[in-house]
Every structure is written in C-alpha cells, then in structure tokens.
Amino acid sequence: MRNIAVFASGSGSNAENVISYFKSSNAMIRVAVVLSNKYDAGVHVRAERLGVPSFTFTNVEFKEGSLILRKLSEYETHLIVLAGFLLKIPAVIIEAYPGKIINIHPSLLPGFGGKGMYGDYVHQAVVAAKETQTGITVHYVDEHYDEGAVIFQESCPVFPSDTADDVARRVHELEYKNYPRIIEKLLSIS
C-alpha cells in the first residue's frame, strides 16, 4: 500500500477529488490522512465523510515540524500532496521527504506564482494581464514558493470576455482531471 498525506487549508475540493479517485480506481494507493492548519477548514468535513482521518496543527507546530513528522510516520506516508495548502513547507519536512512533496498551482508557472499567488488571486491576475492562456502546474516543493521542478503542465484558453470565475472553472476542470493521475504515476514509479 502506498500512502498519501494531503495538506489542505481550505474547502478541500481537490483533496476530495484525490481521495475519491483512489478509493474507486487503485486499491494500492490511498489517502491515509489529511492535515490542515485551520480548524474550520471544509476539508475536515469532506475527509470525515470519506472516512479519512484529519488533524489540525498550529503554525508553531508546523514550523517546528516534529508533530507533523510523527503524524506522517504514523500513517507511513510515501507522498505528501498539497491541495490548496497556503503555508510554506518548513525545511525540516522538506529534508525528511526529499522529492516526495508535490503541489498543484493554478497557473502555468513560472507565471503568476510566488507568495500570495493562490486561488482567485491567480485567476484575477491572469485576467488583468489579458493573458490568452493559463492552466495548471504540478511541481515538486522546495524551500521557495512555486519554484520546485515542474512535473506536469496543461493549458486552457483565456477569452477576452472571461471573468476570473470563468477562468477558475476551466482551471479546476484541469486540476480535477489531472492531479490524481499525476499522483498515481509518481507513486507507481517511486
């Protein structure tokens, strides 16, 4: 069994998609645990509904790292998957899981990445810049926001009449379609 730990800060739609994908398609891979920095994050409700344990940690516990590393060890984690997780991963966790932490970003990096560029902020910036395409980037996590090696990218169009919500819908479709497949591929070759 290959175990995934999902880190999420928000509603958890990407986390739910990943959990559901592996529950229905691959008995050798599962989301074993969900970890969040927010007690009221919607991801906890989704995880509970899908039978996956979830835990909340404080920012101090996260930066120090030992509690997080114990949880990851307890659940025999093979891959850490960020799904709408907004904190920078501390060095102690990156060092413990080299090349085993991935993130999905809602743009074609290196464009529209970095600190503060997440969710609707990215889509608003794409529309304001009058881009003709955007997309998703799955990348390894390193010590800098959105600078780890790119694993996968897929684009979608941005039309002149698009709002940030229009762009978000197209990007979410790409996320839901591709993130579980990329995770599965990474766990199959590691």
CSV table of C-alpha atoms in Angstrom, one decimal:
chain,number,residue,atom,x,y,z
A,1,MET,CA,0.0,0.0,0.0
A,2,ARG,CA,1.3,3.5,-1.0
A,3,ASN,CA,0.0,6.1,1.5
A,4,ILE,CA,-0.6,9.8,0.7
A,5,ALA,CA,-0.9,12.6,3.2
A,6,VAL,CA,-2.9,15.5,1.9
A,7,PHE,CA,-2.2,19.0,3.3
A,8,ALA,CA,-5.1,21.5,2.8
A,9,SER,CA,-6.1,24.9,4.2
A,10,GLY,CA,-9.5,25.4,2.6
A,11,SER,CA,-12.7,23.8,1.4
A,12,GLY,CA,-10.9,20.7,0.2
A,13,SER,CA,-12.4,20.1,-3.2
A,14,ASN,CA,-9.1,19.0,-4.7
A,15,ALA,CA,-8.5,16.8,-1.6
A,16,GLU,CA,-11.9,15.2,-2.0
A,17,ASN,CA,-11.2,14.6,-5.7
A,18,VAL,CA,-7.9,12.8,-4.9
A,19,ILE,CA,-9.4,10.8,-2.1
A,20,SER,CA,-12.4,9.7,-4.2
A,21,TYR,CA,-10.1,8.8,-7.2
A,22,PHE,CA,-8.0,6.4,-5.2
A,23,LYS,CA,-11.0,4.9,-3.4
A,24,SER,CA,-12.5,4.0,-6.7
A,25,SER,CA,-9.6,3.2,-9.0
A,26,ASN,CA,-6.5,2.0,-7.3
A,27,ALA,CA,-6.5,-0.3,-4.3
A,28,MET,CA,-2.7,0.0,-3.9
A,29,ILE,CA,-2.8,3.8,-3.3
A,30,ARG,CA,-4.8,5.6,-0.7
A,31,VAL,CA,-5.1,9.0,1.1
A,32,ALA,CA,-4.3,7.9,4.6
A,33,VAL,CA,-4.6,11.2,6.4
A,34,VAL,CA,-5.5,14.9,5.8
A,35,LEU,CA,-3.5,17.6,7.7
A,36,SER,CA,-4.6,21.2,7.9
A,37,ASN,CA,-3.5,24.4,9.6
A,38,LYS,CA,-7.2,25.5,10.0
A,39,TYR,CA,-9.6,24.0,12.5
A,40,ASP,CA,-12.6,25.3,10.5
A,41,ALA,CA,-11.4,24.2,7.0
A,42,GLY,CA,-14.0,22.5,4.9
A,43,VAL,CA,-11.5,19.7,4.1
A,44,HIS,CA,-12.2,18.2,7.5
A,45,VAL,CA,-15.9,17.7,6.7
A,46,ARG,CA,-15.0,16.2,3.3
A,47,ALA,CA,-12.4,13.9,4.8
A,48,GLU,CA,-14.7,12.7,7.6
A,49,ARG,CA,-17.5,12.0,5.0
A,50,LEU,CA,-15.0,9.9,3.0
A,51,GLY,CA,-13.6,8.0,6.0
A,52,VAL,CA,-10.2,9.6,6.1
A,53,PRO,CA,-8.8,10.9,9.4
A,54,SER,CA,-7.9,14.5,9.6
A,55,PHE,CA,-5.9,16.6,12.0
A,56,THR,CA,-5.3,20.3,12.6
A,57,PHE,CA,-1.9,21.7,13.7
A,58,THR,CA,-0.8,25.2,14.8
A,59,ASN,CA,1.6,27.4,12.9
A,60,VAL,CA,4.2,26.9,15.6
A,61,GLU,CA,3.8,23.1,15.5
A,62,PHE,CA,4.2,23.2,11.7
A,63,LYS,CA,7.3,25.3,11.7
A,64,GLU,CA,8.9,23.2,14.4
A,65,GLY,CA,8.0,20.1,12.5
A,66,SER,CA,8.3,17.2,15.0
A,67,LEU,CA,4.5,16.7,15.5
A,68,ILE,CA,4.0,16.8,11.7
A,69,LEU,CA,6.8,14.3,11.1
A,70,ARG,CA,5.3,12.0,13.8
A,71,LYS,CA,1.9,12.0,12.0
A,72,LEU,CA,3.5,11.4,8.6
A,73,SER,CA,5.4,8.5,10.1
A,74,GLU,CA,2.4,7.1,11.9
A,75,TYR,CA,0.5,7.0,8.6
A,76,GLU,CA,3.5,5.5,6.7
A,77,THR,CA,3.5,8.4,4.2
A,78,HIS,CA,5.1,7.8,0.8
A,79,LEU,CA,4.0,11.1,-0.8
A,80,ILE,CA,2.8,14.5,0.6
A,81,VAL,CA,0.3,16.1,-1.7
A,82,LEU,CA,-0.5,19.8,-1.2
A,83,ALA,CA,-4.1,20.6,-2.2
A,84,GLY,CA,-4.9,24.3,-1.6
A,85,PHE,CA,-2.4,24.4,1.3
A,86,LEU,CA,-1.2,28.0,1.9
A,87,LEU,CA,1.8,27.7,4.2
A,88,LYS,CA,5.4,27.5,3.1
A,89,ILE,CA,6.7,24.0,3.9
A,90,PRO,CA,9.5,24.2,6.5
A,91,ALA,CA,12.9,22.8,5.7
A,92,VAL,CA,12.7,20.1,8.4
A,93,ILE,CA,9.8,18.5,6.4
A,94,ILE,CA,11.4,19.0,3.0
A,95,GLU,CA,14.6,17.4,4.3
A,96,ALA,CA,12.6,14.4,5.7
A,97,TYR,CA,10.7,13.9,2.4
A,98,PRO,CA,13.1,14.9,-0.4
A,99,GLY,CA,11.4,14.7,-3.8
A,100,LYS,CA,8.2,13.4,-2.0
A,101,ILE,CA,6.2,16.6,-1.7
A,102,ILE,CA,4.2,17.9,-4.6
A,103,ASN,CA,1.8,20.9,-5.2
A,104,ILE,CA,-0.7,21.9,-7.8
A,105,HIS,CA,-0.7,25.6,-8.8
A,106,PRO,CA,-3.5,27.2,-10.8
A,107,SER,CA,-1.3,28.8,-13.5
A,108,LEU,CA,1.5,27.9,-15.9
A,109,LEU,CA,4.5,28.5,-13.7
A,110,PRO,CA,6.7,30.4,-13.6
A,111,GLY,CA,4.0,32.9,-14.4
A,112,PHE,CA,1.6,34.1,-11.6
A,113,GLY,CA,3.4,32.2,-8.8
A,114,GLY,CA,5.0,33.1,-5.6
A,115,LYS,CA,3.9,34.3,-2.1
A,116,GLY,CA,0.3,35.4,-2.1
A,117,MET,CA,-0.5,34.0,-5.5
A,118,TYR,CA,-3.1,31.3,-4.9
A,119,GLY,CA,-6.7,30.6,-5.8
A,120,ASP,CA,-8.7,33.5,-7.1
A,121,TYR,CA,-5.8,35.9,-6.8
A,122,VAL,CA,-4.1,34.0,-9.6
A,123,HIS,CA,-7.2,34.0,-11.8
A,124,GLN,CA,-7.7,37.7,-11.2
A,125,ALA,CA,-4.1,38.4,-12.2
A,126,VAL,CA,-4.4,36.3,-15.3
A,127,VAL,CA,-7.5,38.2,-16.5
A,128,ALA,CA,-6.0,41.6,-15.6
A,129,ALA,CA,-2.8,40.8,-17.6
A,130,LYS,CA,-5.0,39.9,-20.6
A,131,GLU,CA,-3.4,36.5,-20.9
A,132,THR,CA,-4.7,34.3,-23.7
A,133,GLN,CA,-4.0,31.1,-21.9
A,134,THR,CA,-3.5,29.8,-18.4
A,135,GLY,CA,-3.6,26.3,-16.9
A,136,ILE,CA,-2.1,24.2,-14.1
A,137,THR,CA,1.3,23.2,-13.0
A,138,VAL,CA,2.1,20.2,-10.8
A,139,HIS,CA,5.6,20.7,-9.3
A,140,TYR,CA,7.9,19.4,-6.6
A,141,VAL,CA,8.0,21.5,-3.4
A,142,ASP,CA,11.3,23.1,-2.4
A,143,GLU,CA,12.2,25.9,0.0
A,144,HIS,CA,10.7,28.6,-2.2
A,145,TYR,CA,7.1,29.3,-3.2
A,146,ASP,CA,6.2,27.7,-6.6
A,147,GLU,CA,9.8,27.2,-7.7
A,148,GLY,CA,10.3,23.5,-7.5
A,149,ALA,CA,10.9,21.4,-10.6
A,150,VAL,CA,7.9,21.1,-12.9
A,151,ILE,CA,6.3,17.6,-13.2
A,152,PHE,CA,3.4,18.4,-15.4
A,153,GLN,CA,1.6,21.4,-17.1
A,154,GLU,CA,-1.6,21.6,-19.1
A,155,SER,CA,-3.1,24.8,-20.5
A,156,CYS,CA,-6.5,26.1,-21.3
A,157,PRO,CA,-7.7,29.2,-23.1
A,158,VAL,CA,-8.5,32.6,-21.6
A,159,PHE,CA,-11.0,34.5,-23.7
A,160,PRO,CA,-11.2,38.3,-23.8
A,161,SER,CA,-14.7,38.2,-22.2
A,162,ASP,CA,-13.7,35.9,-19.3
A,163,THR,CA,-14.0,36.8,-15.7
A,164,ALA,CA,-11.8,35.4,-13.0
A,165,ASP,CA,-14.7,32.9,-12.2
A,166,ASP,CA,-14.7,31.7,-15.9
A,167,VAL,CA,-11.0,31.1,-15.7
A,168,ALA,CA,-11.3,29.4,-12.3
A,169,ARG,CA,-13.9,26.9,-13.7
A,170,ARG,CA,-11.6,25.9,-16.6
A,171,VAL,CA,-8.6,25.6,-14.3
A,172,HIS,CA,-10.5,23.5,-11.8
A,173,GLU,CA,-11.5,21.1,-14.5
A,174,LEU,CA,-7.8,20.6,-15.4
A,175,GLU,CA,-7.0,20.1,-11.7
A,176,TYR,CA,-9.6,17.5,-11.1
A,177,LYS,CA,-8.8,15.6,-14.3
A,178,ASN,CA,-5.0,15.6,-13.9
A,179,TYR,CA,-3.9,15.8,-10.3
A,180,PRO,CA,-4.9,12.2,-9.3
A,181,ARG,CA,-3.4,10.8,-12.5
A,182,ILE,CA,-0.1,12.5,-11.8
A,183,ILE,CA,0.0,11.4,-8.2
A,184,GLU,CA,-0.7,7.8,-9.3
A,185,LYS,CA,2.1,7.9,-11.9
A,186,LEU,CA,4.6,9.3,-9.3
A,187,LEU,CA,3.7,6.6,-6.8
A,188,SER,CA,3.8,3.8,-9.4
A,189,ILE,CA,7.4,4.7,-10.4
A,190,SER,CA,8.8,5.5,-7.0
